[in-house]
């Protein structure tokens, strides 16, 4: 059986993404932090990791972009999951009794409009959505609630006080699947890479032009500080295509000539969006 690590407790969205991707053939293992997930996948040749990379409302999970650079792992797949967030509390606890609401910072940000309307209630950041639900249950908190998934509410025996409290109901998170082994991709899909350019005029324009000149579609670009090199940046890029395509190989070779550093993070099929 495959072993797949994810950040959080049982009922976390990362667990749902892992289950959606691997199905019943995988054993899902909870980890406390994203770093732990990366280290598990790095240390287990036949193991996998599942982490969120970006949310359609709240943006990128920058820590995981940085961890991609630090670990020699490959992105081998992706899952796009609809995120539905619910407010839950101990059974029998009314909404008027709630004084603190716990959840992951991303979830709190995605529920900003709802939280702003709550009077005399504090929003408290917690390491995980499902972990917040578990804490409320285990501590028997009668004046606290958690924001998490319906599965987390069922797992920990909590009652849902308010459903779908996310500010934008077209709220999706893209999760990536990590492995020590790369994936062979013959058909067109998605390629993720990271590169750095020289500090000269037009360097980034020229780097991106290697794709435009070959009609290769760019899906996303993300800049991150280059640690140890103040005011210099790394650029994370997603493009359409397959390493088996000649034009893609030419573009990557051309990019290598124009940059100071380039690394392909993975080639994988476009993930389906799960409602």
mmCIF file of C-alpha atoms in Angstrom:
data_model
loop_
_atom_site.group_PDB
_atom_site.id
_atom_site.type_symbol
_atom_site.label_atom_id
_atom_site.label_comp_id
_atom_site.label_asym_id
_atom_site.label_seq_id
_atom_site.Cartn_x
_atom_site.Cartn_y
_atom_site.Cartn_z
ATOM 1 C CA UNK A 1 0.000 0.000 0.000
ATOM 2 C CA UNK A 2 1.203 3.506 -0.843
ATOM 3 C CA UNK A 3 1.997 5.857 2.026
ATOM 4 C CA UNK A 4 1.057 9.512 1.591
ATOM 5 C CA UNK A 5 1.902 12.282 4.056
ATOM 6 C CA UNK A 6 -0.212 15.398 4.515
ATOM 7 C CA UNK A 7 -0.167 18.339 6.914
ATOM 8 C CA UNK A 8 -2.834 18.458 9.600
ATOM 9 C CA UNK A 9 -5.192 16.124 11.403
ATOM 10 C CA UNK A 10 -7.729 13.659 10.049
ATOM 11 C CA UNK A 11 -10.411 15.671 8.271
ATOM 12 C CA UNK A 12 -7.960 18.225 6.853
ATOM 13 C CA UNK A 13 -8.442 19.389 3.281
ATOM 14 C CA UNK A 14 -4.984 18.027 2.419
ATOM 15 C CA UNK A 15 -6.165 14.576 3.492
ATOM 16 C CA UNK A 16 -9.220 14.938 1.244
ATOM 17 C CA UNK A 17 -6.970 15.937 -1.661
ATOM 18 C CA UNK A 18 -4.714 12.945 -1.059
ATOM 19 C CA UNK A 19 -7.673 10.585 -0.902
ATOM 20 C CA UNK A 20 -9.147 12.076 -4.077
ATOM 21 C CA UNK A 21 -5.853 11.581 -5.939
ATOM 22 C CA UNK A 22 -4.790 8.138 -4.692
ATOM 23 C CA UNK A 23 -8.107 6.557 -3.692
ATOM 24 C CA UNK A 24 -8.312 3.551 -1.390
ATOM 25 C CA UNK A 25 -4.888 2.238 -2.436
ATOM 26 C CA UNK A 26 -3.100 4.726 -0.151
ATOM 27 C CA UNK A 27 -2.528 5.047 3.573
ATOM 28 C CA UNK A 28 -2.756 8.727 4.551
ATOM 29 C CA UNK A 29 -0.371 9.800 7.328
ATOM 30 C CA UNK A 30 -0.863 13.127 9.185
ATOM 31 C CA UNK A 31 2.101 15.432 9.794
ATOM 32 C CA UNK A 32 2.341 18.502 12.013
ATOM 33 C CA UNK A 33 3.915 20.862 9.470
ATOM 34 C CA UNK A 34 4.483 21.307 5.742
ATOM 35 C CA UNK A 35 8.200 20.848 6.391
ATOM 36 C CA UNK A 36 7.472 17.435 7.913
ATOM 37 C CA UNK A 37 5.585 16.426 4.755
ATOM 38 C CA UNK A 38 8.522 17.401 2.541
ATOM 39 C CA UNK A 39 10.980 15.568 4.790
ATOM 40 C CA UNK A 40 8.804 12.443 4.801
ATOM 41 C CA UNK A 41 8.621 12.382 1.005
ATOM 42 C CA UNK A 42 12.374 13.011 0.796
ATOM 43 C CA UNK A 43 13.180 10.196 3.215
ATOM 44 C CA UNK A 44 10.850 7.568 1.739
ATOM 45 C CA UNK A 45 11.665 6.505 -1.853
ATOM 46 C CA UNK A 46 8.223 4.950 -2.326
ATOM 47 C CA UNK A 47 6.316 7.559 -0.320
ATOM 48 C CA UNK A 48 4.434 10.665 -1.409
ATOM 49 C CA UNK A 49 3.459 14.022 0.019
ATOM 50 C CA UNK A 50 0.425 16.222 -0.625
ATOM 51 C CA UNK A 51 0.551 19.956 0.116
ATOM 52 C CA UNK A 52 -1.474 23.031 -0.898
ATOM 53 C CA UNK A 53 0.299 25.406 -3.259
ATOM 54 C CA UNK A 54 -2.257 28.107 -4.010
ATOM 55 C CA UNK A 55 -5.783 29.208 -3.228
ATOM 56 C CA UNK A 56 -7.992 30.927 -5.783
ATOM 57 C CA UNK A 57 -8.981 33.634 -3.268
ATOM 58 C CA UNK A 58 -6.163 33.968 -0.732
ATOM 59 C CA UNK A 59 -3.238 33.379 -3.084
ATOM 60 C CA UNK A 60 -0.094 31.277 -2.873
ATOM 61 C CA UNK A 61 1.214 29.249 0.055
ATOM 62 C CA UNK A 62 4.659 30.839 -0.029
ATOM 63 C CA UNK A 63 6.210 28.451 2.481
ATOM 64 C CA UNK A 64 5.627 25.530 0.141
ATOM 65 C CA UNK A 65 7.211 27.343 -2.799
ATOM 66 C CA UNK A 66 10.301 27.830 -0.631
ATOM 67 C CA UNK A 67 10.271 24.195 0.497
ATOM 68 C CA UNK A 68 10.107 23.038 -3.129
ATOM 69 C CA UNK A 69 13.469 24.686 -3.690
ATOM 70 C CA UNK A 70 15.064 23.182 -0.576
ATOM 71 C CA UNK A 71 14.109 19.571 -1.283
ATOM 72 C CA UNK A 72 14.987 17.342 -4.224
ATOM 73 C CA UNK A 73 11.442 16.250 -4.908
ATOM 74 C CA UNK A 74 9.346 16.157 -8.065
ATOM 75 C CA UNK A 75 5.794 17.352 -8.582
ATOM 76 C CA UNK A 76 4.055 14.319 -10.096
ATOM 77 C CA UNK A 77 0.410 15.358 -9.901
ATOM 78 C CA UNK A 78 -2.104 17.929 -8.738
ATOM 79 C CA UNK A 79 -5.629 18.121 -7.340
ATOM 80 C CA UNK A 80 -7.891 21.192 -7.389
ATOM 81 C CA UNK A 81 -10.369 20.996 -4.530
ATOM 82 C CA UNK A 82 -13.432 23.135 -3.823
ATOM 83 C CA UNK A 83 -13.029 24.503 -0.303
ATOM 84 C CA UNK A 84 -16.243 24.711 1.720
ATOM 85 C CA UNK A 85 -15.744 26.098 5.202
ATOM 86 C CA UNK A 86 -18.141 25.653 8.106
ATOM 87 C CA UNK A 87 -18.317 26.998 11.661
ATOM 88 C CA UNK A 88 -18.575 24.169 14.193
ATOM 89 C CA UNK A 89 -18.781 23.822 17.962
ATOM 90 C CA UNK A 90 -19.556 21.345 20.723
ATOM 91 C CA UNK A 91 -23.059 19.832 20.449
ATOM 92 C CA UNK A 92 -25.656 22.026 22.129
ATOM 93 C CA UNK A 93 -23.494 25.163 22.159
ATOM 94 C CA UNK A 94 -25.385 28.129 20.618
ATOM 95 C CA UNK A 95 -23.826 30.754 18.376
ATOM 96 C CA UNK A 96 -24.268 33.450 21.046
ATOM 97 C CA UNK A 97 -21.933 31.557 23.413
ATOM 98 C CA UNK A 98 -18.951 31.666 21.039
ATOM 99 C CA UNK A 99 -16.118 34.019 22.012
ATOM 100 C CA UNK A 100 -13.180 32.531 20.067
ATOM 101 C CA UNK A 101 -13.000 31.026 16.572
ATOM 102 C CA UNK A 102 -9.967 28.877 15.718
ATOM 103 C CA UNK A 103 -8.653 27.862 12.310
ATOM 104 C CA UNK A 104 -5.687 27.905 9.955
ATOM 105 C CA UNK A 105 -4.681 31.467 8.900
ATOM 106 C CA UNK A 106 -5.624 30.712 5.276
ATOM 107 C CA UNK A 107 -9.113 29.608 6.328
ATOM 108 C CA UNK A 108 -9.543 32.669 8.545
ATOM 109 C CA UNK A 109 -8.579 34.866 5.612
ATOM 110 C CA UNK A 110 -11.048 33.080 3.340
ATOM 111 C CA UNK A 111 -13.843 33.764 5.874
ATOM 112 C CA UNK A 112 -12.962 37.411 6.481
ATOM 113 C CA UNK A 113 -16.437 38.785 5.661
ATOM 114 C CA UNK A 114 -18.179 36.404 8.067
ATOM 115 C CA UNK A 115 -15.685 37.030 10.853
ATOM 116 C CA UNK A 116 -15.989 40.791 10.518
ATOM 117 C CA UNK A 117 -19.693 40.559 11.342
ATOM 118 C CA UNK A 118 -19.137 38.652 14.580
ATOM 119 C CA UNK A 119 -19.243 40.971 17.601
ATOM 120 C CA UNK A 120 -17.134 40.264 20.701
ATOM 121 C CA UNK A 121 -15.571 37.254 19.001
ATOM 122 C CA UNK A 122 -11.818 36.785 18.458
ATOM 123 C CA UNK A 123 -10.364 34.964 15.451
ATOM 124 C CA UNK A 124 -7.400 32.840 16.574
ATOM 125 C CA UNK A 125 -4.855 31.313 14.181
ATOM 126 C CA UNK A 126 -4.250 27.581 14.597
ATOM 127 C CA UNK A 127 -1.907 25.205 12.773
ATOM 128 C CA UNK A 128 -4.667 23.307 10.955
ATOM 129 C CA UNK A 129 -8.403 23.517 10.229
ATOM 130 C CA UNK A 130 -9.125 19.946 11.323
ATOM 131 C CA UNK A 131 -6.680 20.383 14.194
ATOM 132 C CA UNK A 132 -8.786 23.300 15.433
ATOM 133 C CA UNK A 133 -11.904 21.117 15.334
ATOM 134 C CA UNK A 134 -10.085 18.354 17.202
ATOM 135 C CA UNK A 135 -8.901 20.807 19.875
ATOM 136 C CA UNK A 136 -12.408 22.199 20.478
ATOM 137 C CA UNK A 137 -13.718 18.649 20.925
ATOM 138 C CA UNK A 138 -10.915 17.263 23.088
ATOM 139 C CA UNK A 139 -10.880 20.280 25.397
ATOM 140 C CA UNK A 140 -14.664 20.471 25.504
ATOM 141 C CA UNK A 141 -14.577 24.197 24.818
ATOM 142 C CA UNK A 142 -18.096 25.607 25.328
ATOM 143 C CA UNK A 143 -17.161 29.155 24.286
ATOM 144 C CA UNK A 144 -15.049 28.292 21.235
ATOM 145 C CA UNK A 145 -15.683 27.206 17.664
ATOM 146 C CA UNK A 146 -13.581 26.038 14.729
ATOM 147 C CA UNK A 147 -13.685 26.693 11.008
ATOM 148 C CA UNK A 148 -13.098 23.458 9.122
ATOM 149 C CA UNK A 149 -14.604 20.951 6.688
ATOM 150 C CA UNK A 150 -17.838 19.009 7.084
ATOM 151 C CA UNK A 151 -15.703 15.888 7.304
ATOM 152 C CA UNK A 152 -13.827 17.360 10.280
ATOM 153 C CA UNK A 153 -17.146 18.076 12.022
ATOM 154 C CA UNK A 154 -18.238 14.464 11.499
ATOM 155 C CA UNK A 155 -14.842 13.080 12.534
ATOM 156 C CA UNK A 156 -14.778 14.923 15.859
ATOM 157 C CA UNK A 157 -18.489 14.933 16.641
ATOM 158 C CA UNK A 158 -19.066 18.677 16.385
ATOM 159 C CA UNK A 159 -22.259 20.467 15.389
ATOM 160 C CA UNK A 160 -22.179 22.836 12.430
ATOM 161 C CA UNK A 161 -23.486 26.268 13.455
ATOM 162 C CA UNK A 162 -23.069 28.014 10.094
ATOM 163 C CA UNK A 163 -22.427 26.425 6.699
ATOM 164 C CA UNK A 164 -20.382 27.749 3.783
ATOM 165 C CA UNK A 165 -19.047 30.843 5.526
ATOM 166 C CA UNK A 166 -16.234 31.400 3.000
ATOM 167 C CA UNK A 167 -16.350 34.923 1.530
ATOM 168 C CA UNK A 168 -16.192 33.650 -2.043
ATOM 169 C CA UNK A 169 -18.030 30.438 -2.858
ATOM 170 C CA UNK A 170 -15.811 29.890 -5.909
ATOM 171 C CA UNK A 171 -13.067 29.035 -3.445
ATOM 172 C CA UNK A 172 -10.588 26.416 -4.689
ATOM 173 C CA UNK A 173 -7.196 25.205 -3.526
ATOM 174 C CA UNK A 174 -4.632 23.574 -5.764
ATOM 175 C CA UNK A 175 -2.721 20.749 -4.082
ATOM 176 C CA UNK A 176 0.435 19.182 -5.502
ATOM 177 C CA UNK A 177 1.638 15.596 -5.148
ATOM 178 C CA UNK A 178 5.337 15.162 -4.334
ATOM 179 C CA UNK A 179 7.657 12.201 -4.926
ATOM 180 C CA UNK A 180 11.365 11.422 -5.074
ATOM 181 C CA UNK A 181 10.750 9.833 -8.467
ATOM 182 C CA UNK A 182 9.886 11.962 -11.485
ATOM 183 C CA UNK A 183 6.942 11.139 -13.729
ATOM 184 C CA UNK A 184 7.195 10.404 -17.439
ATOM 185 C CA UNK A 185 4.773 12.628 -19.330
ATOM 186 C CA UNK A 186 4.353 11.943 -23.045
ATOM 187 C CA UNK A 187 1.126 13.874 -23.570
ATOM 188 C CA UNK A 188 0.721 17.605 -23.081
ATOM 189 C CA UNK A 189 0.193 18.549 -19.469
ATOM 190 C CA UNK A 190 1.847 20.975 -17.107
ATOM 191 C CA UNK A 191 5.520 21.660 -16.342
ATOM 192 C CA UNK A 192 6.628 23.545 -13.224
ATOM 193 C CA UNK A 193 10.082 25.117 -13.009
ATOM 194 C CA UNK A 194 12.062 27.730 -11.111
ATOM 195 C CA UNK A 195 14.807 30.020 -12.411
ATOM 196 C CA UNK A 196 16.867 33.115 -11.621
ATOM 197 C CA UNK A 197 18.072 35.770 -14.054
ATOM 198 C CA UNK A 198 21.022 38.142 -14.231
ATOM 199 C CA UNK A 199 20.539 41.626 -12.798
ATOM 200 C CA UNK A 200 20.502 43.356 -16.182
ATOM 201 C CA UNK A 201 17.860 45.235 -18.138
ATOM 202 C CA UNK A 202 15.415 42.985 -19.981
ATOM 203 C CA UNK A 203 16.650 39.739 -18.408
ATOM 204 C CA UNK A 204 13.217 38.530 -17.284
ATOM 205 C CA UNK A 205 11.606 39.587 -20.571
ATOM 206 C CA UNK A 206 14.158 37.577 -22.547
ATOM 207 C CA UNK A 207 13.725 34.548 -20.277
ATOM 208 C CA UNK A 208 9.952 34.499 -20.740
ATOM 209 C CA UNK A 209 10.276 35.139 -24.473
ATOM 210 C CA UNK A 210 11.728 31.643 -24.991
ATOM 211 C CA UNK A 211 8.218 30.309 -24.377
ATOM 212 C CA UNK A 212 6.275 32.998 -26.249
ATOM 213 C CA UNK A 213 8.420 32.555 -29.364
ATOM 214 C CA UNK A 214 7.464 28.869 -29.456
ATOM 215 C CA UNK A 215 3.762 29.387 -28.692
ATOM 216 C CA UNK A 216 4.069 27.728 -25.287
ATOM 217 C CA UNK A 217 1.340 28.908 -22.950
ATOM 218 C CA UNK A 218 2.436 30.258 -19.566
ATOM 219 C CA UNK A 219 -0.076 29.368 -16.837
ATOM 220 C CA UNK A 220 1.431 31.112 -13.828
ATOM 221 C CA UNK A 221 4.456 33.064 -12.647
ATOM 222 C CA UNK A 222 5.375 33.649 -9.004
ATOM 223 C CA UNK A 223 8.373 35.563 -7.654
ATOM 224 C CA UNK A 224 10.022 34.763 -4.321
ATOM 225 C CA UNK A 225 13.035 36.330 -2.568
ATOM 226 C CA UNK A 226 16.301 34.544 -3.307
ATOM 227 C CA UNK A 227 17.418 33.669 0.224
ATOM 228 C CA UNK A 228 20.987 34.802 0.877
ATOM 229 C CA UNK A 229 20.900 37.275 -2.022
ATOM 230 C CA UNK A 230 19.078 40.406 -0.827
ATOM 231 C CA UNK A 231 16.840 42.080 -3.428
ATOM 232 C CA UNK A 232 17.301 39.241 -5.894
ATOM 233 C CA UNK A 233 14.416 36.963 -6.842
ATOM 234 C CA UNK A 234 13.555 33.478 -8.011
ATOM 235 C CA UNK A 235 10.749 32.989 -10.510
ATOM 236 C CA UNK A 236 8.449 29.980 -10.317
ATOM 237 C CA UNK A 237 6.718 29.229 -13.588
ATOM 238 C CA UNK A 238 4.018 26.834 -14.809
ATOM 239 C CA UNK A 239 3.758 26.189 -18.552
ATOM 240 C CA UNK A 240 1.641 23.934 -20.746
ATOM 241 C CA UNK A 241 3.386 21.109 -22.532
ATOM 242 C CA UNK A 242 5.406 17.935 -22.158
ATOM 243 C CA UNK A 243 9.181 17.370 -21.930
ATOM 244 C CA UNK A 244 8.685 14.997 -24.865
ATOM 245 C CA UNK A 245 7.799 17.922 -27.152
ATOM 246 C CA UNK A 246 10.706 19.262 -29.204
ATOM 247 C CA UNK A 247 9.615 22.883 -28.810
ATOM 248 C CA UNK A 248 9.514 22.490 -25.020
ATOM 249 C CA UNK A 249 13.004 20.965 -24.960
ATOM 250 C CA UNK A 250 14.278 23.807 -27.132
ATOM 251 C CA UNK A 251 12.670 26.385 -24.862
ATOM 252 C CA UNK A 252 14.175 24.861 -21.715
ATOM 253 C CA UNK A 253 17.629 24.675 -23.314
ATOM 254 C CA UNK A 254 17.305 28.285 -24.437
ATOM 255 C CA UNK A 255 16.207 29.300 -20.924
ATOM 256 C CA UNK A 256 19.281 27.603 -19.478
ATOM 257 C CA UNK A 257 21.478 29.829 -21.649
ATOM 258 C CA UNK A 258 19.785 33.029 -20.451
ATOM 259 C CA UNK A 259 19.552 32.366 -16.712
ATOM 260 C CA UNK A 260 21.911 31.917 -13.787
ATOM 261 C CA UNK A 261 19.914 28.991 -12.417
ATOM 262 C CA UNK A 262 17.068 26.799 -13.676
ATOM 263 C CA UNK A 263 15.442 23.645 -12.322
ATOM 264 C CA UNK A 264 12.435 21.692 -13.552
ATOM 265 C CA UNK A 265 10.270 20.865 -10.532
ATOM 266 C CA UNK A 266 8.020 18.399 -12.291
ATOM 267 C CA UNK A 267 5.966 17.414 -15.325
ATOM 268 C CA UNK A 268 2.473 16.079 -14.679
ATOM 269 C CA UNK A 269 -1.090 15.938 -16.077
ATOM 270 C CA UNK A 270 -3.450 18.846 -15.485
ATOM 271 C CA UNK A 271 -5.473 18.015 -12.391
ATOM 272 C CA UNK A 272 -9.249 17.865 -12.426
ATOM 273 C CA UNK A 273 -11.253 20.306 -10.336
ATOM 274 C CA UNK A 274 -13.268 18.431 -7.707
ATOM 275 C CA UNK A 275 -16.543 20.058 -6.650
#
